Every structure is written in C-alpha cells, then in structure tokens.
mmCIF file of C-alpha atoms in Angstrom:
data_model
loop_
_atom_site.group_PDB
_atom_site.id
_atom_site.type_symbol
_atom_site.label_atom_id
_atom_site.label_comp_id
_atom_site.label_asym_id
_atom_site.label_seq_id
_atom_site.Cartn_x
_atom_site.Cartn_y
_atom_site.Cartn_z
ATOM 1 C CA UNK A 7 -21.562 8.610 19.340
ATOM 2 C CA UNK A 8 -19.895 11.990 18.795
ATOM 3 C CA UNK A 9 -18.042 11.844 22.132
ATOM 4 C CA UNK A 10 -16.790 8.343 21.369
ATOM 5 C CA UNK A 11 -15.824 9.359 17.834
ATOM 6 C CA UNK A 12 -14.079 12.506 19.106
ATOM 7 C CA UNK A 13 -12.150 10.441 21.648
ATOM 8 C CA UNK A 14 -11.083 7.959 18.946
ATOM 9 C CA UNK A 15 -10.039 10.845 16.680
ATOM 10 C CA UNK A 16 -8.082 12.546 19.486
ATOM 11 C CA UNK A 17 -6.294 9.358 20.553
ATOM 12 C CA UNK A 18 -5.498 8.292 16.999
ATOM 13 C CA UNK A 19 -4.344 11.757 15.930
ATOM 14 C CA UNK A 20 -2.021 12.102 18.926
ATOM 15 C CA UNK A 21 -0.528 8.667 18.275
ATOM 16 C CA UNK A 22 -0.049 9.123 14.511
ATOM 17 C CA UNK A 23 1.404 12.627 14.881
ATOM 18 C CA UNK A 24 3.861 11.457 17.532
ATOM 19 C CA UNK A 25 4.935 8.421 15.493
ATOM 20 C CA UNK A 26 5.173 10.134 12.101
ATOM 21 C CA UNK A 27 6.373 13.632 12.951
ATOM 22 C CA UNK A 28 7.509 13.658 16.605
ATOM 23 C CA UNK A 29 4.659 16.060 17.394
ATOM 24 C CA UNK A 30 3.889 15.526 21.059
ATOM 25 C CA UNK A 31 0.349 16.809 21.480
ATOM 26 C CA UNK A 32 -2.106 16.650 24.353
ATOM 27 C CA UNK A 33 -5.898 17.076 24.295
ATOM 28 C CA UNK A 34 -7.165 20.624 24.810
ATOM 29 C CA UNK A 35 -10.641 22.054 25.385
ATOM 30 C CA UNK A 36 -10.416 24.543 22.517
ATOM 31 C CA UNK A 37 -7.782 25.924 20.159
ATOM 32 C CA UNK A 38 -5.601 28.417 21.944
ATOM 33 C CA UNK A 39 -4.494 31.680 20.380
ATOM 34 C CA UNK A 40 -1.399 31.775 18.231
ATOM 35 C CA UNK A 41 0.297 34.286 15.962
ATOM 36 C CA UNK A 42 1.072 33.570 12.321
ATOM 37 C CA UNK A 43 -0.679 31.777 9.532
ATOM 38 C CA UNK A 44 -2.055 28.279 9.499
ATOM 39 C CA UNK A 45 -2.612 25.466 7.017
ATOM 40 C CA UNK A 46 -5.758 23.393 6.553
ATOM 41 C CA UNK A 47 -5.732 20.104 4.661
ATOM 42 C CA UNK A 48 -8.888 18.250 3.695
ATOM 43 C CA UNK A 49 -9.003 14.651 2.554
ATOM 44 C CA UNK A 50 -12.164 12.895 1.381
ATOM 45 C CA UNK A 51 -13.163 9.263 1.795
ATOM 46 C CA UNK A 52 -15.890 7.275 0.063
ATOM 47 C CA UNK A 53 -17.281 3.921 1.128
ATOM 48 C CA UNK A 54 -20.362 1.738 0.869
ATOM 49 C CA UNK A 55 -21.856 2.952 4.140
ATOM 50 C CA UNK A 56 -20.041 6.221 4.886
ATOM 51 C CA UNK A 57 -18.449 9.062 2.983
ATOM 52 C CA UNK A 58 -16.954 12.220 4.331
ATOM 53 C CA UNK A 59 -13.926 14.350 4.829
ATOM 54 C CA UNK A 60 -11.082 14.613 7.314
ATOM 55 C CA UNK A 61 -9.810 18.125 7.981
ATOM 56 C CA UNK A 62 -6.533 18.898 9.741
ATOM 57 C CA UNK A 63 -5.533 22.434 10.686
ATOM 58 C CA UNK A 64 -2.336 23.629 12.363
ATOM 59 C CA UNK A 65 -0.003 26.623 12.581
ATOM 60 C CA UNK A 66 2.488 26.727 9.717
ATOM 61 C CA UNK A 67 5.424 26.968 12.175
ATOM 62 C CA UNK A 68 4.365 23.708 13.837
ATOM 63 C CA UNK A 69 4.247 22.045 10.425
ATOM 64 C CA UNK A 70 7.698 23.321 9.489
ATOM 65 C CA UNK A 71 9.029 21.500 12.553
ATOM 66 C CA UNK A 72 7.081 18.397 11.591
ATOM 67 C CA UNK A 73 8.481 18.556 8.055
ATOM 68 C CA UNK A 74 12.031 18.787 9.442
ATOM 69 C CA UNK A 75 11.462 15.646 11.492
ATOM 70 C CA UNK A 76 9.729 13.756 8.688
ATOM 71 C CA UNK A 77 12.465 14.618 6.166
ATOM 72 C CA UNK A 78 15.404 14.282 8.550
ATOM 73 C CA UNK A 79 16.475 17.884 7.961
ATOM 74 C CA UNK A 80 17.815 20.399 10.478
ATOM 75 C CA UNK A 81 15.072 22.739 11.775
ATOM 76 C CA UNK A 82 16.736 25.763 10.173
ATOM 77 C CA UNK A 83 16.913 24.290 6.647
ATOM 78 C CA UNK A 84 15.695 26.981 4.265
ATOM 79 C CA UNK A 85 13.661 24.514 2.164
ATOM 80 C CA UNK A 86 11.339 23.616 5.063
ATOM 81 C CA UNK A 87 8.749 26.420 4.734
ATOM 82 C CA UNK A 88 7.888 25.032 1.292
ATOM 83 C CA UNK A 89 7.247 21.617 2.857
ATOM 84 C CA UNK A 90 4.672 22.602 5.513
ATOM 85 C CA UNK A 91 1.623 21.803 3.362
ATOM 86 C CA UNK A 92 3.172 18.568 2.063
ATOM 87 C CA UNK A 93 3.848 17.477 5.649
ATOM 88 C CA UNK A 94 0.214 18.077 6.657
ATOM 89 C CA UNK A 95 -0.991 16.269 3.519
ATOM 90 C CA UNK A 96 1.083 13.221 4.402
ATOM 91 C CA UNK A 97 -0.060 13.294 8.020
ATOM 92 C CA UNK A 98 -3.679 13.478 6.823
ATOM 93 C CA UNK A 99 -3.169 10.418 4.587
ATOM 94 C CA UNK A 100 -1.683 8.363 7.401
ATOM 95 C CA UNK A 101 -4.189 9.509 10.028
ATOM 96 C CA UNK A 102 -7.225 8.916 7.828
ATOM 97 C CA UNK A 103 -5.958 5.469 6.827
ATOM 98 C CA UNK A 104 -5.537 4.452 10.461
ATOM 99 C CA UNK A 105 -8.913 5.932 11.465
ATOM 100 C CA UNK A 106 -10.804 4.187 8.678
ATOM 101 C CA UNK A 107 -9.256 0.800 9.402
ATOM 102 C CA UNK A 108 -10.094 1.213 13.104
ATOM 103 C CA UNK A 109 -13.668 2.265 12.306
ATOM 104 C CA UNK A 110 -14.522 -0.110 9.441
ATOM 105 C CA UNK A 111 -11.879 -2.834 9.395
ATOM 106 C CA UNK A 112 -9.472 -3.528 6.555
ATOM 107 C CA UNK A 113 -12.032 -5.249 4.305
ATOM 108 C CA UNK A 114 -14.690 -2.505 4.443
ATOM 109 C CA UNK A 115 -12.315 0.452 4.532
ATOM 110 C CA UNK A 116 -13.526 3.376 2.366
ATOM 111 C CA UNK A 117 -11.388 4.725 -0.491
ATOM 112 C CA UNK A 118 -9.284 7.780 0.278
ATOM 113 C CA UNK A 119 -9.112 10.742 -2.096
ATOM 114 C CA UNK A 120 -6.335 13.253 -2.666
ATOM 115 C CA UNK A 121 -5.503 15.890 -0.050
ATOM 116 C CA UNK A 122 -6.069 19.579 -0.710
ATOM 117 C CA UNK A 123 -4.366 22.284 1.342
ATOM 118 C CA UNK A 124 -4.960 25.991 1.828
ATOM 119 C CA UNK A 125 -3.546 28.749 3.991
ATOM 120 C CA UNK A 126 -6.030 29.924 6.608
ATOM 121 C CA UNK A 127 -6.033 32.715 9.181
ATOM 122 C CA UNK A 128 -6.879 30.610 12.248
ATOM 123 C CA UNK A 129 -6.803 27.063 13.559
ATOM 124 C CA UNK A 130 -10.366 25.776 13.897
ATOM 125 C CA UNK A 131 -12.633 22.937 12.876
ATOM 126 C CA UNK A 132 -14.535 23.667 9.670
ATOM 127 C CA UNK A 133 -18.272 24.353 9.754
ATOM 128 C CA UNK A 134 -20.295 21.165 9.488
ATOM 129 C CA UNK A 135 -17.839 18.909 11.316
ATOM 130 C CA UNK A 136 -19.639 15.966 12.869
ATOM 131 C CA UNK A 137 -16.906 15.473 15.462
ATOM 132 C CA UNK A 138 -13.509 16.973 16.167
ATOM 133 C CA UNK A 139 -10.452 16.837 18.399
ATOM 134 C CA UNK A 140 -8.336 19.726 19.614
ATOM 135 C CA UNK A 141 -4.746 19.029 20.573
ATOM 136 C CA UNK A 142 -1.901 21.343 21.548
ATOM 137 C CA UNK A 143 1.853 21.122 21.880
ATOM 138 C CA UNK A 144 3.923 22.142 24.903
ATOM 139 C CA UNK A 145 4.090 25.704 23.568
ATOM 140 C CA UNK A 146 0.289 25.883 23.471
ATOM 141 C CA UNK A 147 0.070 25.835 19.678
ATOM 142 C CA UNK A 148 -3.207 24.227 18.547
ATOM 143 C CA UNK A 149 -3.819 21.339 16.170
ATOM 144 C CA UNK A 150 -7.396 20.533 15.130
ATOM 145 C CA UNK A 151 -8.647 17.357 13.474
ATOM 146 C CA UNK A 152 -12.287 17.118 12.371
ATOM 147 C CA UNK A 153 -14.506 14.741 10.427
ATOM 148 C CA UNK A 154 -17.582 15.697 8.449
ATOM 149 C CA UNK A 155 -19.810 12.895 7.201
ATOM 150 C CA UNK A 156 -21.452 13.736 3.888
ATOM 151 C CA UNK A 157 -23.455 10.584 3.326
ATOM 152 C CA UNK A 158 -24.608 7.712 5.465
ATOM 153 C CA UNK A 159 -25.974 4.334 4.622
ATOM 154 C CA UNK A 160 -27.485 1.800 6.928
ATOM 155 C CA UNK A 161 -24.971 0.714 9.539
#
C-alpha cells in the first residue's frame, strides 16, 4: 500500500507542480543537499474514513521561482521573497484536492483545512509520515511531499 500510495503522490505532485508553477521535477531516491533555508507547509484533511495531513517542503529559492511563475512576475521582482510561503500554500491546496479526489472520488472527498507554513532548516519528510515522495529539479534542489494519516475507519 505504501509503495502504491508513494507512487500516486509522486506522480500527482510532479503533475500539479508542473501545471501550476512550471516546476519540472523528477523522482529522486532521497533529498539532496542544498544551501539556504526551506519552507514547510502542512494542510490537514478530515473525512468519514480517513483523516490526516499533507506536508510539502522545499527550498525557499525554488518557491520564489514558483511564485514568479504563478503570479506572472519577472524572477527578479523584489516582492517575490514575501510570496514563497503563499506559493507553497496554494500548491498544497491544489495538490491535496487532486490527491483526495483520486483516492476517494468527488462524493467521498474529505474536507480540507487551512495551510500552515514555517521556515525549516532542511528539506525532509516530517516524522510520522505514512508515505512520501521525493522530487528534485534540474539543479538538484529537493522537493518533498508526505502524507501522515491520523485516523482510519473501515475501508
């Protein structure tokens, strides 16, 4: 189950990130090293049979580029560093929505909460993640998506 779920997460994350933010990412075995700070966004979901949390984590510089693409701004716009967390929040909303519809269907789709972001020192899946996907861009910068299930009902 975890391998199948990780594959679905990896495929869906790569597709959503490419479509929404022109982030071209490929699967990687583990997060590679990078210099600079990172951002982690968590987004909860609650449903009749499953509840949990999606976590996305990426280097801030990658997210500044994503924000530029999402907002149609030049990459050197001085307002972009302020938008890195907002960009990851929006990507988390879209990704989780697509994942939940794929996993549960539109009628049984769990409710999505509000995203919360923090600066972190490294790009990694949080402790307790049930399954995760590691992606990287052409420069080797990592992007990690992970899901932790906090409650399960009968499937």
